[in-house]
Amino acid sequence: QVQLVESGGGVVQPGGSLRLSCVASGIIGNIYDMGWYRQAPGKERELVATIARDYLTRYVDSVKGRFTISRDNALNTVYLQMNSLSPEDTAVYYCHAYNGRNDYWGQGTQVTVSS
C-alpha cells in the first residue's frame, strides 16, 4: 500500500520557521520527482517546490530565498524548510511523489501563520 505521510505542520508567528517532512512507502521503483504543493482556502492547489532524484530543485517565485527543499533518497523522504513565514503562506501543504508512472499524494498538513 502506497503511503505518503507528512509531518511538521502547525501554527507559527509571522517571521517564524517550520520544517515539513514526508516519508513515502510502498511505491514501486525509483521515485523521480518529490515535492510540495499547497492549497489556501478559496484558491487552487499550487506548486511550492520540487526536487528531482538528482537533486535538481525548482521553486515558485513567492518562496525563493525563504524555503529550501531537500530529500534523502535512501529514506524516500522529502523535506521543506520554511523560513520567514508570512500569513500568505497559510495553506494545507501536500507532499507529492512521481515514479515515472504514477503520481502519489499525501493527506496534507496544515500550516497556519498568524500572530
mmCIF file of N, CA and C in Angstrom, residues 21-94:
data_model
loop_
_atom_site.group_PDB
_atom_site.id
_atom_site.type_symbol
_atom_site.label_atom_id
_atom_site.label_comp_id
_atom_site.label_asym_id
_atom_site.label_seq_id
_atom_site.Cartn_x
_atom_site.Cartn_y
_atom_site.Cartn_z
ATOM 1 N N SER A 21 8.184 17.355 6.757
ATOM 2 C CA SER A 21 8.795 16.105 6.317
ATOM 3 C C SER A 21 7.730 15.226 5.690
ATOM 4 N N CYS A 22 8.147 14.402 4.755
ATOM 5 C CA CYS A 22 7.220 13.472 4.110
ATOM 6 C C CYS A 22 7.981 12.188 3.809
ATOM 7 N N VAL A 23 7.462 11.097 4.339
ATOM 8 C CA VAL A 23 8.061 9.783 4.108
ATOM 9 C C VAL A 23 7.156 8.991 3.170
ATOM 10 N N ALA A 24 7.733 8.507 2.088
ATOM 11 C CA ALA A 24 6.992 7.704 1.117
ATOM 12 C C ALA A 24 7.313 6.227 1.304
ATOM 13 N N SER A 25 6.275 5.407 1.242
ATOM 14 C CA SER A 25 6.473 3.966 1.351
ATOM 15 C C SER A 25 5.535 3.251 0.398
ATOM 16 N N GLY A 26 5.943 2.065 -0.017
ATOM 17 C CA GLY A 26 5.087 1.240 -0.866
ATOM 18 C C GLY A 26 5.104 1.585 -2.335
ATOM 19 N N ILE A 27 5.942 2.550 -2.735
ATOM 20 C CA ILE A 27 5.995 2.941 -4.151
ATOM 21 C C ILE A 27 6.975 2.030 -4.881
ATOM 22 N N ILE A 28 6.517 1.468 -5.989
ATOM 23 C CA ILE A 28 7.346 0.554 -6.762
ATOM 24 C C ILE A 28 8.338 1.338 -7.616
ATOM 25 N N GLY A 29 9.583 0.885 -7.605
ATOM 26 C CA GLY A 29 10.595 1.528 -8.432
ATOM 27 C C GLY A 29 11.162 2.774 -7.775
ATOM 28 N N ASN A 30 12.012 3.440 -8.538
ATOM 29 C CA ASN A 30 12.620 4.666 -8.021
ATOM 30 C C ASN A 30 11.619 5.824 -8.051
ATOM 31 N N ILE A 31 11.729 6.668 -7.052
ATOM 32 C CA ILE A 31 10.916 7.877 -7.037
ATOM 33 C C ILE A 31 11.711 8.963 -7.743
ATOM 34 N N TYR A 32 11.192 9.473 -8.843
ATOM 35 C CA TYR A 32 11.906 10.502 -9.588
ATOM 36 C C TYR A 32 11.742 11.860 -8.930
ATOM 37 N N ASP A 33 10.596 12.426 -9.069
ATOM 38 C CA ASP A 33 10.356 13.752 -8.505
ATOM 39 C C ASP A 33 9.612 13.644 -7.180
ATOM 40 N N MET A 34 10.021 14.463 -6.230
ATOM 41 C CA MET A 34 9.276 14.645 -4.991
ATOM 42 C C MET A 34 9.063 16.140 -4.811
ATOM 43 N N GLY A 35 8.007 16.480 -4.126
ATOM 44 C CA GLY A 35 7.769 17.904 -3.981
ATOM 45 C C GLY A 35 6.667 18.239 -3.010
ATOM 46 N N TRP A 36 6.427 19.527 -2.917
ATOM 47 C CA TRP A 36 5.399 20.065 -2.045
ATOM 48 C C TRP A 36 4.505 21.012 -2.842
ATOM 49 N N TYR A 37 3.222 20.857 -2.628
ATOM 50 C CA TYR A 37 2.224 21.758 -3.172
ATOM 51 C C TYR A 37 1.434 22.310 -1.998
ATOM 52 N N ARG A 38 0.706 23.378 -2.237
ATOM 53 C CA ARG A 38 -0.133 23.924 -1.168
ATOM 54 C C ARG A 38 -1.437 24.444 -1.735
ATOM 55 N N GLN A 39 -2.433 24.442 -0.859
ATOM 56 C CA GLN A 39 -3.739 24.963 -1.246
ATOM 57 C C GLN A 39 -4.288 25.794 -0.110
ATOM 58 N N ALA A 40 -4.471 27.079 -0.403
ATOM 59 C CA ALA A 40 -5.054 28.003 0.557
ATOM 60 C C ALA A 40 -6.571 28.026 0.367
ATOM 61 N N PRO A 41 -7.315 28.432 1.393
ATOM 62 C CA PRO A 41 -8.777 28.478 1.263
ATOM 63 C C PRO A 41 -9.210 29.327 0.074
ATOM 64 N N GLY A 42 -10.079 28.775 -0.755
ATOM 65 C CA GLY A 42 -10.603 29.502 -1.897
ATOM 66 C C GLY A 42 -9.667 29.612 -3.082
ATOM 67 N N LYS A 43 -8.521 28.945 -2.993
ATOM 68 C CA LYS A 43 -7.549 29.025 -4.087
ATOM 69 C C LYS A 43 -7.247 27.634 -4.624
ATOM 70 N N GLU A 44 -6.662 27.598 -5.811
ATOM 71 C CA GLU A 44 -6.268 26.330 -6.408
ATOM 72 C C GLU A 44 -4.960 25.839 -5.787
ATOM 73 N N ARG A 45 -4.760 24.537 -5.884
ATOM 74 C CA ARG A 45 -3.504 23.970 -5.404
ATOM 75 C C ARG A 45 -2.367 24.469 -6.293
ATOM 76 N N GLU A 46 -1.258 24.859 -5.674
ATOM 77 C CA GLU A 46 -0.127 25.376 -6.438
ATOM 78 C C GLU A 46 1.161 24.673 -6.032
ATOM 79 N N LEU A 47 2.059 24.621 -7.003
ATOM 80 C CA LEU A 47 3.379 24.079 -6.738
ATOM 81 C C LEU A 47 4.141 25.010 -5.803
ATOM 82 N N VAL A 48 4.797 24.445 -4.806
ATOM 83 C CA VAL A 48 5.687 25.210 -3.943
ATOM 84 C C VAL A 48 7.140 24.949 -4.332
ATOM 85 N N ALA A 49 7.509 23.679 -4.337
ATOM 86 C CA ALA A 49 8.890 23.313 -4.660
ATOM 87 C C ALA A 49 8.939 21.851 -5.056
ATOM 88 N N THR A 50 9.852 21.539 -5.964
ATOM 89 C CA THR A 50 10.083 20.144 -6.327
ATOM 90 C C THR A 50 11.574 19.869 -6.342
ATOM 91 N N ILE A 51 11.902 18.594 -6.195
ATOM 92 C CA ILE A 51 13.306 18.178 -6.241
ATOM 93 C C ILE A 51 13.366 16.848 -6.971
ATOM 94 N N ALA A 52 14.210 16.787 -7.967
ATOM 95 C CA ALA A 52 14.381 15.567 -8.740
ATOM 96 C C ALA A 52 15.314 14.602 -8.005
ATOM 97 N N ARG A 53 15.380 13.399 -8.539
ATOM 98 C CA ARG A 53 16.217 12.396 -7.898
ATOM 99 C C ARG A 53 17.695 12.813 -7.901
ATOM 100 N N ASP A 54 18.073 13.614 -8.905
ATOM 101 C CA ASP A 54 19.461 14.103 -8.965
ATOM 102 C C ASP A 54 19.627 15.426 -8.216
ATOM 103 N N TYR A 55 18.614 15.764 -7.423
ATOM 104 C CA TYR A 55 18.641 16.916 -6.517
ATOM 105 C C TYR A 55 18.456 18.256 -7.213
ATOM 106 N N LEU A 56 18.073 18.248 -8.473
ATOM 107 C CA LEU A 56 17.736 19.492 -9.147
ATOM 108 C C LEU A 56 16.439 20.028 -8.541
ATOM 109 N N THR A 57 16.423 21.304 -8.178
ATOM 110 C CA THR A 57 15.279 21.875 -7.486
ATOM 111 C C THR A 57 14.567 22.949 -8.309
ATOM 112 N N ARG A 58 13.330 23.145 -7.965
ATOM 113 C CA ARG A 58 12.526 24.199 -8.603
ATOM 114 C C ARG A 58 11.596 24.772 -7.549
ATOM 115 N N TYR A 59 11.436 26.110 -7.558
ATOM 116 C CA TYR A 59 10.604 26.791 -6.579
ATOM 117 C C TYR A 59 9.644 27.763 -7.264
ATOM 118 N N VAL A 60 8.492 27.947 -6.638
ATOM 119 C CA VAL A 60 7.622 29.033 -7.069
ATOM 120 C C VAL A 60 8.277 30.333 -6.624
ATOM 121 N N ASP A 61 8.094 31.390 -7.398
ATOM 122 C CA ASP A 61 8.801 32.642 -7.136
ATOM 123 C C ASP A 61 8.548 33.179 -5.725
ATOM 124 N N SER A 62 7.354 32.991 -5.212
ATOM 125 C CA SER A 62 6.989 33.600 -3.934
ATOM 126 C C SER A 62 7.740 33.009 -2.742
ATOM 127 N N VAL A 63 8.388 31.850 -2.912
ATOM 128 C CA VAL A 63 9.097 31.242 -1.782
ATOM 129 C C VAL A 63 10.610 31.217 -1.981
ATOM 130 N N LYS A 64 11.066 31.648 -3.127
ATOM 131 C CA LYS A 64 12.508 31.638 -3.389
ATOM 132 C C LYS A 64 13.238 32.471 -2.352
ATOM 133 N N GLY A 65 14.315 31.908 -1.826
ATOM 134 C CA GLY A 65 15.101 32.596 -0.813
ATOM 135 C C GLY A 65 14.597 32.384 0.599
ATOM 136 N N ARG A 66 13.408 31.820 0.741
ATOM 137 C CA ARG A 66 12.840 31.572 2.074
ATOM 138 C C ARG A 66 12.677 30.086 2.363
ATOM 139 N N PHE A 67 12.317 29.313 1.351
ATOM 140 C CA PHE A 67 12.083 27.875 1.518
ATOM 141 C C PHE A 67 13.220 27.093 0.870
ATOM 142 N N THR A 68 13.524 25.948 1.463
ATOM 143 C CA THR A 68 14.529 25.046 0.908
ATOM 144 C C THR A 68 13.990 23.627 0.914
ATOM 145 N N ILE A 69 14.005 23.011 -0.257
ATOM 146 C CA ILE A 69 13.572 21.624 -0.368
ATOM 147 C C ILE A 69 14.795 20.723 -0.424
ATOM 148 N N SER A 70 14.701 19.575 0.203
ATOM 149 C CA SER A 70 15.784 18.595 0.176
ATOM 150 C C SER A 70 15.178 17.200 0.245
ATOM 151 N N ARG A 71 15.993 16.200 -0.026
ATOM 152 C CA ARG A 71 15.481 14.832 0.013
ATOM 153 C C ARG A 71 16.581 13.864 0.405
ATOM 154 N N ASP A 72 16.148 12.731 0.918
ATOM 155 C CA ASP A 72 17.041 11.632 1.244
ATOM 156 C C ASP A 72 16.530 10.430 0.452
ATOM 157 N N ASN A 73 17.216 10.088 -0.614
ATOM 158 C CA ASN A 73 16.746 9.014 -1.487
ATOM 159 C C ASN A 73 16.730 7.661 -0.774
ATOM 160 N N ALA A 74 17.684 7.448 0.108
ATOM 161 C CA ALA A 74 17.741 6.175 0.818
ATOM 162 C C ALA A 74 16.523 5.989 1.727
ATOM 163 N N LEU A 75 15.990 7.095 2.222
ATOM 164 C CA LEU A 75 14.846 7.038 3.140
ATOM 165 C C LEU A 75 13.531 7.375 2.451
ATOM 166 N N ASN A 76 13.579 7.650 1.152
ATOM 167 C CA ASN A 76 12.369 8.073 0.417
ATOM 168 C C ASN A 76 11.652 9.206 1.149
ATOM 169 N N THR A 77 12.431 10.166 1.562
ATOM 170 C CA THR A 77 11.903 11.274 2.365
ATOM 171 C C THR A 77 12.233 12.598 1.708
ATOM 172 N N VAL A 78 11.276 13.502 1.758
ATOM 173 C CA VAL A 78 11.484 14.862 1.258
ATOM 174 C C VAL A 78 11.166 15.835 2.387
ATOM 175 N N TYR A 79 11.929 16.909 2.427
ATOM 176 C CA TYR A 79 11.794 17.909 3.474
ATOM 177 C C TYR A 79 11.522 19.283 2.841
ATOM 178 N N LEU A 80 10.892 20.138 3.609
ATOM 179 C CA LEU A 80 10.716 21.523 3.195
ATOM 180 C C LEU A 80 10.991 22.416 4.398
ATOM 181 N N GLN A 81 12.128 23.081 4.364
ATOM 182 C CA GLN A 81 12.461 24.047 5.409
ATOM 183 C C GLN A 81 11.868 25.393 5.009
ATOM 184 N N MET A 82 11.010 25.918 5.857
ATOM 185 C CA MET A 82 10.312 27.173 5.557
ATOM 186 C C MET A 82 10.717 28.237 6.573
ATOM 187 N N ASN A 83 11.358 29.280 6.095
ATOM 188 C CA ASN A 83 11.787 30.390 6.943
ATOM 189 C C ASN A 83 11.060 31.663 6.551
ATOM 190 N N SER A 84 11.126 32.640 7.436
ATOM 191 C CA SER A 84 10.499 33.949 7.176
ATOM 192 C C SER A 84 9.056 33.792 6.706
ATOM 193 N N LEU A 85 8.318 32.981 7.420
ATOM 194 C CA LEU A 85 6.938 32.693 7.028
ATOM 195 C C LEU A 85 6.067 33.935 7.178
ATOM 196 N N SER A 86 5.111 34.053 6.277
ATOM 197 C CA SER A 86 4.159 35.161 6.305
ATOM 198 C C SER A 86 2.742 34.595 6.264
ATOM 199 N N PRO A 87 1.755 35.397 6.626
ATOM 200 C CA PRO A 87 0.368 34.909 6.583
ATOM 201 C C PRO A 87 -0.038 34.371 5.210
ATOM 202 N N GLU A 88 0.585 34.878 4.157
ATOM 203 C CA GLU A 88 0.276 34.414 2.804
ATOM 204 C C GLU A 88 0.724 32.966 2.567
ATOM 205 N N ASP A 89 1.540 32.442 3.458
ATOM 206 C CA ASP A 89 1.980 31.043 3.340
ATOM 207 C C ASP A 89 0.996 30.075 3.996
ATOM 208 N N THR A 90 -0.022 30.613 4.640
ATOM 209 C CA THR A 90 -1.015 29.760 5.279
ATOM 210 C C THR A 90 -1.747 28.914 4.245
ATOM 211 N N ALA A 91 -1.728 27.602 4.453
ATOM 212 C CA ALA A 91 -2.341 26.688 3.490
ATOM 213 C C ALA A 91 -2.210 25.266 4.016
ATOM 214 N N VAL A 92 -2.874 24.351 3.331
ATOM 215 C CA VAL A 92 -2.605 22.935 3.537
ATOM 216 C C VAL A 92 -1.500 22.547 2.568
ATOM 217 N N TYR A 93 -0.449 21.951 3.089
ATOM 218 C CA TYR A 93 0.710 21.570 2.278
ATOM 219 C C TYR A 93 0.644 20.066 2.003
ATOM 220 N N TYR A 94 0.771 19.734 0.718
ATOM 221 C CA TYR A 94 0.668 18.345 0.277
ATOM 222 C C TYR A 94 2.005 17.855 -0.273
#
